[in-house]
Amino acid sequence: MNWMRDMLKWVLMALVWAVGSGAQAAEPSEYVLGGGDTVRISVYQNQDLTLETRLNEAGTISYPLLGNIKIGGLSIADAEKKIATGLKDGNFLKQPQVSILLIGATANQVSVLGMVNKPGRYPLISGSNKLSEIMAMAGGIIPGSGSDTVVVSGLREGKAFRKEIDFTKVFASTGTEPDFVLANGDSIWVDRAPQIYMYGEVQRAGAQILMRDTTLLQALANAGGLTLRGTQRGIKVHRRDEATGQVQVIEPGLNDKLMPNDIIYVKESLF
């Protein structure tokens, strides 16, 4: 009966971890400028350099002394630095202090949410409207935490649209998954990476990230292997059937692939 108590303990711990981690919401990143936005640019003690202007579709403005300069795709702080650097490097001002005020945010935008480094809203700039480009703006998927399946939802021709994209295949040499073209108002969701739960006679019991095509043998290795009392015989996997909600108990082979949320129990050897 000891193994039953252990099983219940780890199941409860798994549930607590899932609820606790899901309750954490990432803060949105700083606003990123895009085509259609209206800004007011001012330089301290240089009234003649004050300009209220609208970014064109490519995210470019025409600014005094500097000419055409692209600030689309930059945060407001980075855009301020870019203009200040241009004024300084051009020997127009020694220590320019540039301020940018967002007057109107009308750029085509998409939202990036979930397990990315910089969640928030990002502009669709001409020539930069593909999934990989927007994900790069968002800092990419958090290593070891985010799923490699990205969900894009929005509207297409007035109808609700949803597509799951295997992000790893976008960069595969075979090009099996084309780089998805985004539209205004799309939402990109990166879920938490799937997990499994290992308990019983292993060195490091607990939750572990389920990598693609992970086998039972690989999961045991990730858990540090068996303890001196553990045995590979009779390993049980508790797996919930998505269709019925029923939990099945199976005894897989070492080379069988595991599924998300599998609970693996390694029993103690009797000999």
CSV table of C-alpha atoms in Angstrom, one decimal:
chain,number,residue,atom,x,y,z
A,1,MET,CA,0.0,0.0,0.0
A,2,ASN,CA,3.0,2.3,0.3
A,3,TRP,CA,3.2,2.7,-3.4
A,4,MET,CA,-0.5,3.8,-3.5
A,5,ARG,CA,0.2,6.5,-0.9
A,6,ASP,CA,3.2,7.7,-3.0
A,7,MET,CA,1.1,7.8,-6.1
A,8,LEU,CA,-1.5,9.9,-4.5
A,9,LYS,CA,1.1,12.3,-3.1
A,10,TRP,CA,2.7,12.8,-6.5
A,11,VAL,CA,-0.7,13.2,-8.2
A,12,LEU,CA,-1.6,15.9,-5.7
A,13,MET,CA,1.7,17.7,-6.1
A,14,ALA,CA,1.3,17.6,-9.9
A,15,LEU,CA,-2.1,19.2,-9.7
A,16,VAL,CA,-0.9,21.9,-7.3
A,17,TRP,CA,2.0,22.7,-9.6
A,18,ALA,CA,-0.3,22.9,-12.6
A,19,VAL,CA,-2.7,25.2,-10.9
A,20,GLY,CA,0.0,27.4,-9.4
A,21,SER,CA,1.9,27.8,-12.6
A,22,GLY,CA,-1.2,28.6,-14.6
A,23,ALA,CA,-2.1,31.4,-12.3
A,24,GLN,CA,1.0,33.4,-13.2
A,25,ALA,CA,0.4,36.0,-15.9
A,26,ALA,CA,3.3,37.5,-17.8
A,27,GLU,CA,3.5,41.3,-18.0
A,28,PRO,CA,3.1,42.7,-21.5
A,29,SER,CA,6.2,44.2,-23.0
A,30,GLU,CA,6.7,47.9,-23.9
A,31,TYR,CA,4.6,49.1,-26.8
A,32,VAL,CA,6.3,48.7,-30.2
A,33,LEU,CA,5.8,51.3,-32.9
A,34,GLY,CA,4.4,50.4,-36.3
A,35,GLY,CA,3.0,51.8,-39.5
A,36,GLY,CA,0.0,54.1,-39.0
A,37,ASP,CA,1.1,55.2,-35.5
A,38,THR,CA,1.2,59.0,-34.9
A,39,VAL,CA,4.0,60.3,-32.7
A,40,ARG,CA,5.2,63.6,-31.4
A,41,ILE,CA,9.0,63.9,-31.3
A,42,SER,CA,10.7,66.6,-29.3
A,43,VAL,CA,14.3,67.4,-28.4
A,44,TYR,CA,15.1,69.2,-25.2
A,45,GLN,CA,16.0,72.9,-25.8
A,46,ASN,CA,15.6,72.5,-29.6
A,47,GLN,CA,12.1,73.6,-30.4
A,48,ASP,CA,12.8,73.5,-34.2
A,49,LEU,CA,13.3,69.7,-34.0
A,50,THR,CA,9.8,69.1,-32.6
A,51,LEU,CA,7.7,67.1,-35.0
A,52,GLU,CA,4.3,65.4,-35.0
A,53,THR,CA,4.2,62.8,-37.7
A,54,ARG,CA,2.7,59.5,-38.8
A,55,LEU,CA,4.8,56.4,-39.5
A,56,ASN,CA,4.2,55.1,-43.1
A,57,GLU,CA,3.4,51.5,-43.8
A,58,ALA,CA,7.1,50.6,-43.7
A,59,GLY,CA,7.5,52.2,-40.3
A,60,THR,CA,9.5,55.1,-41.6
A,61,ILE,CA,9.3,58.9,-40.9
A,62,SER,CA,11.0,61.9,-42.4
A,63,TYR,CA,12.8,63.8,-39.6
A,64,PRO,CA,14.6,67.2,-39.7
A,65,LEU,CA,18.4,66.8,-40.3
A,66,LEU,CA,18.2,63.0,-40.5
A,67,GLY,CA,15.9,62.5,-43.5
A,68,ASN,CA,14.1,59.2,-43.7
A,69,ILE,CA,14.6,57.1,-40.6
A,70,LYS,CA,12.9,53.8,-39.7
A,71,ILE,CA,11.5,53.6,-36.2
A,72,GLY,CA,8.8,51.0,-36.8
A,73,GLY,CA,9.5,47.8,-35.0
A,74,LEU,CA,11.2,49.6,-32.2
A,75,SER,CA,10.0,50.3,-28.7
A,76,ILE,CA,9.5,54.0,-27.9
A,77,ALA,CA,12.7,54.0,-25.8
A,78,ASP,CA,14.7,52.4,-28.6
A,79,ALA,CA,13.3,54.9,-31.1
A,80,GLU,CA,14.3,57.8,-28.9
A,81,LYS,CA,17.9,56.3,-28.7
A,82,LYS,CA,18.0,55.8,-32.5
A,83,ILE,CA,17.1,59.5,-33.2
A,84,ALA,CA,19.4,60.8,-30.5
A,85,THR,CA,22.3,58.7,-31.9
A,86,GLY,CA,21.6,60.0,-35.4
A,87,LEU,CA,21.7,63.6,-34.2
A,88,LYS,CA,24.9,63.0,-32.2
A,89,ASP,CA,26.8,61.0,-34.8
A,90,GLY,CA,25.8,63.6,-37.4
A,91,ASN,CA,27.4,66.3,-35.2
A,92,PHE,CA,24.2,68.2,-35.1
A,93,LEU,CA,23.9,68.1,-31.2
A,94,LYS,CA,26.4,67.1,-28.5
A,95,GLN,CA,24.0,65.5,-26.0
A,96,PRO,CA,20.5,65.3,-27.6
A,97,GLN,CA,17.7,64.4,-25.2
A,98,VAL,CA,14.9,63.0,-27.4
A,99,SER,CA,11.4,62.3,-26.2
A,100,ILE,CA,8.7,60.5,-28.2
A,101,LEU,CA,5.0,60.7,-27.2
A,102,LEU,CA,2.6,58.3,-28.8
A,103,ILE,CA,-0.4,60.3,-30.0
A,104,GLY,CA,-2.4,57.7,-31.8
A,105,ALA,CA,-1.8,53.9,-32.0
A,106,THR,CA,-3.4,52.8,-35.3
A,107,ALA,CA,-0.8,50.3,-36.6
A,108,ASN,CA,-1.9,46.9,-37.6
A,109,GLN,CA,-1.0,44.7,-34.7
A,110,VAL,CA,-0.9,41.1,-33.4
A,111,SER,CA,-0.8,39.9,-29.9
A,112,VAL,CA,1.8,37.4,-28.7
A,113,LEU,CA,0.8,35.7,-25.4
A,114,GLY,CA,1.9,32.8,-23.3
A,115,MET,CA,5.4,31.3,-22.8
A,116,VAL,CA,7.5,33.8,-24.8
A,117,ASN,CA,10.2,36.1,-23.4
A,118,LYS,CA,8.4,39.4,-24.2
A,119,PRO,CA,4.6,38.9,-24.5
A,120,GLY,CA,2.7,41.9,-25.8
A,121,ARG,CA,1.4,43.6,-28.9
A,122,TYR,CA,3.6,43.9,-32.0
A,123,PRO,CA,3.0,45.9,-35.2
A,124,LEU,CA,2.7,44.3,-38.6
A,125,ILE,CA,5.2,46.2,-40.7
A,126,SER,CA,5.4,45.8,-44.5
A,127,GLY,CA,7.9,43.0,-45.1
A,128,SER,CA,7.7,41.8,-41.5
A,129,ASN,CA,4.4,40.1,-41.2
A,130,LYS,CA,5.4,36.4,-40.9
A,131,LEU,CA,5.1,34.3,-37.8
A,132,SER,CA,8.9,33.8,-37.3
A,133,GLU,CA,9.5,37.6,-37.5
A,134,ILE,CA,6.9,38.4,-34.9
A,135,MET,CA,8.1,35.6,-32.7
A,136,ALA,CA,11.6,37.1,-32.9
A,137,MET,CA,10.3,40.5,-31.8
A,138,ALA,CA,8.7,38.7,-28.8
A,139,GLY,CA,12.1,37.2,-27.9
A,140,GLY,CA,11.2,33.7,-28.9
A,141,ILE,CA,9.8,30.8,-26.9
A,142,ILE,CA,11.1,30.5,-23.3
A,143,PRO,CA,13.6,27.6,-23.5
A,144,GLY,CA,12.6,24.5,-21.6
A,145,SER,CA,9.2,26.0,-20.7
A,146,GLY,CA,7.2,26.8,-23.9
A,147,SER,CA,5.6,24.4,-26.2
A,148,ASP,CA,6.9,24.2,-29.8
A,149,THR,CA,3.3,24.2,-31.1
A,150,VAL,CA,2.1,27.7,-31.7
A,151,VAL,CA,-1.6,28.5,-32.0
A,152,VAL,CA,-2.7,31.4,-34.2
A,153,SER,CA,-6.3,32.6,-34.0
A,154,GLY,CA,-8.1,35.5,-35.6
A,155,LEU,CA,-10.5,36.3,-38.5
A,156,ARG,CA,-10.2,35.4,-42.1
A,157,GLU,CA,-12.9,36.8,-44.5
A,158,GLY,CA,-15.1,37.6,-41.5
A,159,LYS,CA,-15.0,34.0,-40.1
A,160,ALA,CA,-13.2,32.8,-36.9
A,161,PHE,CA,-9.9,31.2,-37.8
A,162,ARG,CA,-7.6,28.9,-35.7
A,163,LYS,CA,-4.4,27.1,-36.8
A,164,GLU,CA,-1.9,25.0,-34.9
A,165,ILE,CA,1.6,25.4,-36.2
A,166,ASP,CA,4.6,23.2,-35.4
A,167,PHE,CA,7.2,25.9,-35.0
A,168,THR,CA,10.1,23.5,-35.3
A,169,LYS,CA,9.1,22.6,-38.8
A,170,VAL,CA,9.1,26.3,-39.9
A,171,PHE,CA,12.9,26.2,-39.7
A,172,ALA,CA,13.4,22.6,-40.8
A,173,SER,CA,15.6,22.2,-43.9
A,174,THR,CA,12.8,20.3,-45.6
A,175,GLY,CA,10.5,23.2,-45.3
A,176,THR,CA,7.6,21.0,-44.2
A,177,GLU,CA,5.7,23.9,-42.5
A,178,PRO,CA,5.7,27.3,-44.4
A,179,ASP,CA,6.3,30.5,-42.5
A,180,PHE,CA,2.7,31.6,-41.7
A,181,VAL,CA,1.6,35.1,-42.9
A,182,LEU,CA,-0.2,37.0,-40.1
A,183,ALA,CA,-3.1,39.4,-40.4
A,184,ASN,CA,-4.2,42.4,-38.3
A,185,GLY,CA,-5.7,41.4,-35.0
A,186,ASP,CA,-4.3,37.9,-34.9
A,187,SER,CA,-3.4,36.4,-31.6
A,188,ILE,CA,-0.5,34.0,-31.1
A,189,TRP,CA,-0.5,31.7,-28.1
A,190,VAL,CA,2.4,29.6,-26.9
A,191,ASP,CA,1.3,27.1,-24.3
A,192,ARG,CA,3.4,25.7,-21.5
A,193,ALA,CA,5.4,22.7,-22.7
A,194,PRO,CA,3.7,19.4,-21.9
A,195,GLN,CA,5.0,17.5,-18.9
A,196,ILE,CA,5.0,14.0,-17.4
A,197,TYR,CA,5.3,13.0,-13.8
A,198,MET,CA,7.8,10.4,-12.5
A,199,TYR,CA,7.6,8.9,-9.0
A,200,GLY,CA,8.6,5.8,-7.1
A,201,GLU,CA,12.1,4.3,-7.3
A,202,VAL,CA,13.9,6.9,-9.4
A,203,GLN,CA,16.7,9.3,-8.5
A,204,ARG,CA,14.8,12.5,-9.3
A,205,ALA,CA,11.1,12.0,-8.9
A,206,GLY,CA,8.7,14.8,-10.0
A,207,ALA,CA,7.7,16.7,-13.1
A,208,GLN,CA,9.8,16.8,-16.2
A,209,ILE,CA,9.3,18.5,-19.6
A,210,LEU,CA,8.1,16.0,-22.2
A,211,MET,CA,10.2,16.6,-25.3
A,212,ARG,CA,9.0,15.4,-28.7
A,213,ASP,CA,8.9,11.6,-29.2
A,214,THR,CA,10.3,11.0,-25.7
A,215,THR,CA,10.4,7.2,-24.8
A,216,LEU,CA,10.0,5.7,-21.4
A,217,LEU,CA,13.7,4.8,-21.4
A,218,GLN,CA,14.6,8.4,-22.1
A,219,ALA,CA,12.3,9.7,-19.4
A,220,LEU,CA,13.9,7.3,-16.9
A,221,ALA,CA,17.4,8.6,-17.9
A,222,ASN,CA,16.1,12.2,-17.4
A,223,ALA,CA,15.0,11.2,-13.9
A,224,GLY,CA,18.6,10.1,-13.1
A,225,GLY,CA,17.8,6.4,-13.6
A,226,LEU,CA,16.6,3.9,-11.0
A,227,THR,CA,17.5,3.8,-7.4
A,228,LEU,CA,19.3,0.7,-6.1
A,229,ARG,CA,15.9,-0.6,-5.1
A,230,GLY,CA,14.1,0.2,-8.4
A,231,THR,CA,13.3,-2.2,-11.2
A,232,GLN,CA,12.4,-1.8,-14.8
A,233,ARG,CA,9.9,-4.7,-14.6
A,234,GLY,CA,6.3,-3.8,-14.2
A,235,ILE,CA,6.6,0.0,-14.6
A,236,LYS,CA,3.1,1.4,-14.7
A,237,VAL,CA,1.9,4.5,-16.6
A,238,HIS,CA,-1.4,6.2,-15.6
A,239,ARG,CA,-2.8,7.9,-18.7
A,240,ARG,CA,-6.0,9.9,-19.0
A,241,ASP,CA,-8.1,9.1,-22.1
A,242,GLU,CA,-8.9,12.5,-23.6
A,243,ALA,CA,-12.2,11.3,-25.1
A,244,THR,CA,-13.7,9.6,-22.0
A,245,GLY,CA,-11.8,11.2,-19.2
A,246,GLN,CA,-11.0,7.8,-17.7
A,247,VAL,CA,-7.6,7.0,-16.4
A,248,GLN,CA,-6.0,3.9,-17.9
A,249,VAL,CA,-3.1,2.0,-16.3
A,250,ILE,CA,-0.7,0.5,-18.8
A,251,GLU,CA,2.7,-1.3,-18.7
A,252,PRO,CA,4.6,0.2,-21.7
A,253,GLY,CA,7.8,-1.1,-23.2
A,254,LEU,CA,11.0,0.9,-22.6
A,255,ASN,CA,10.9,2.2,-26.2
A,256,ASP,CA,7.3,3.2,-26.2
A,257,LYS,CA,6.6,6.9,-26.5
A,258,LEU,CA,5.1,8.8,-23.6
A,259,MET,CA,2.1,11.2,-23.8
A,260,PRO,CA,1.5,14.6,-22.1
A,261,ASN,CA,0.5,14.3,-18.4
A,262,ASP,CA,1.5,10.7,-18.2
A,263,ILE,CA,2.2,9.6,-14.6
A,264,ILE,CA,4.9,7.0,-14.4
A,265,TYR,CA,5.4,4.8,-11.3
A,266,VAL,CA,8.5,2.7,-10.8
A,267,LYS,CA,8.1,0.1,-8.2
A,268,GLU,CA,10.5,-1.4,-5.7
A,269,SER,CA,12.2,-4.6,-6.7
A,270,LEU,CA,11.2,-7.6,-4.6
A,271,PHE,CA,14.5,-9.3,-5.0
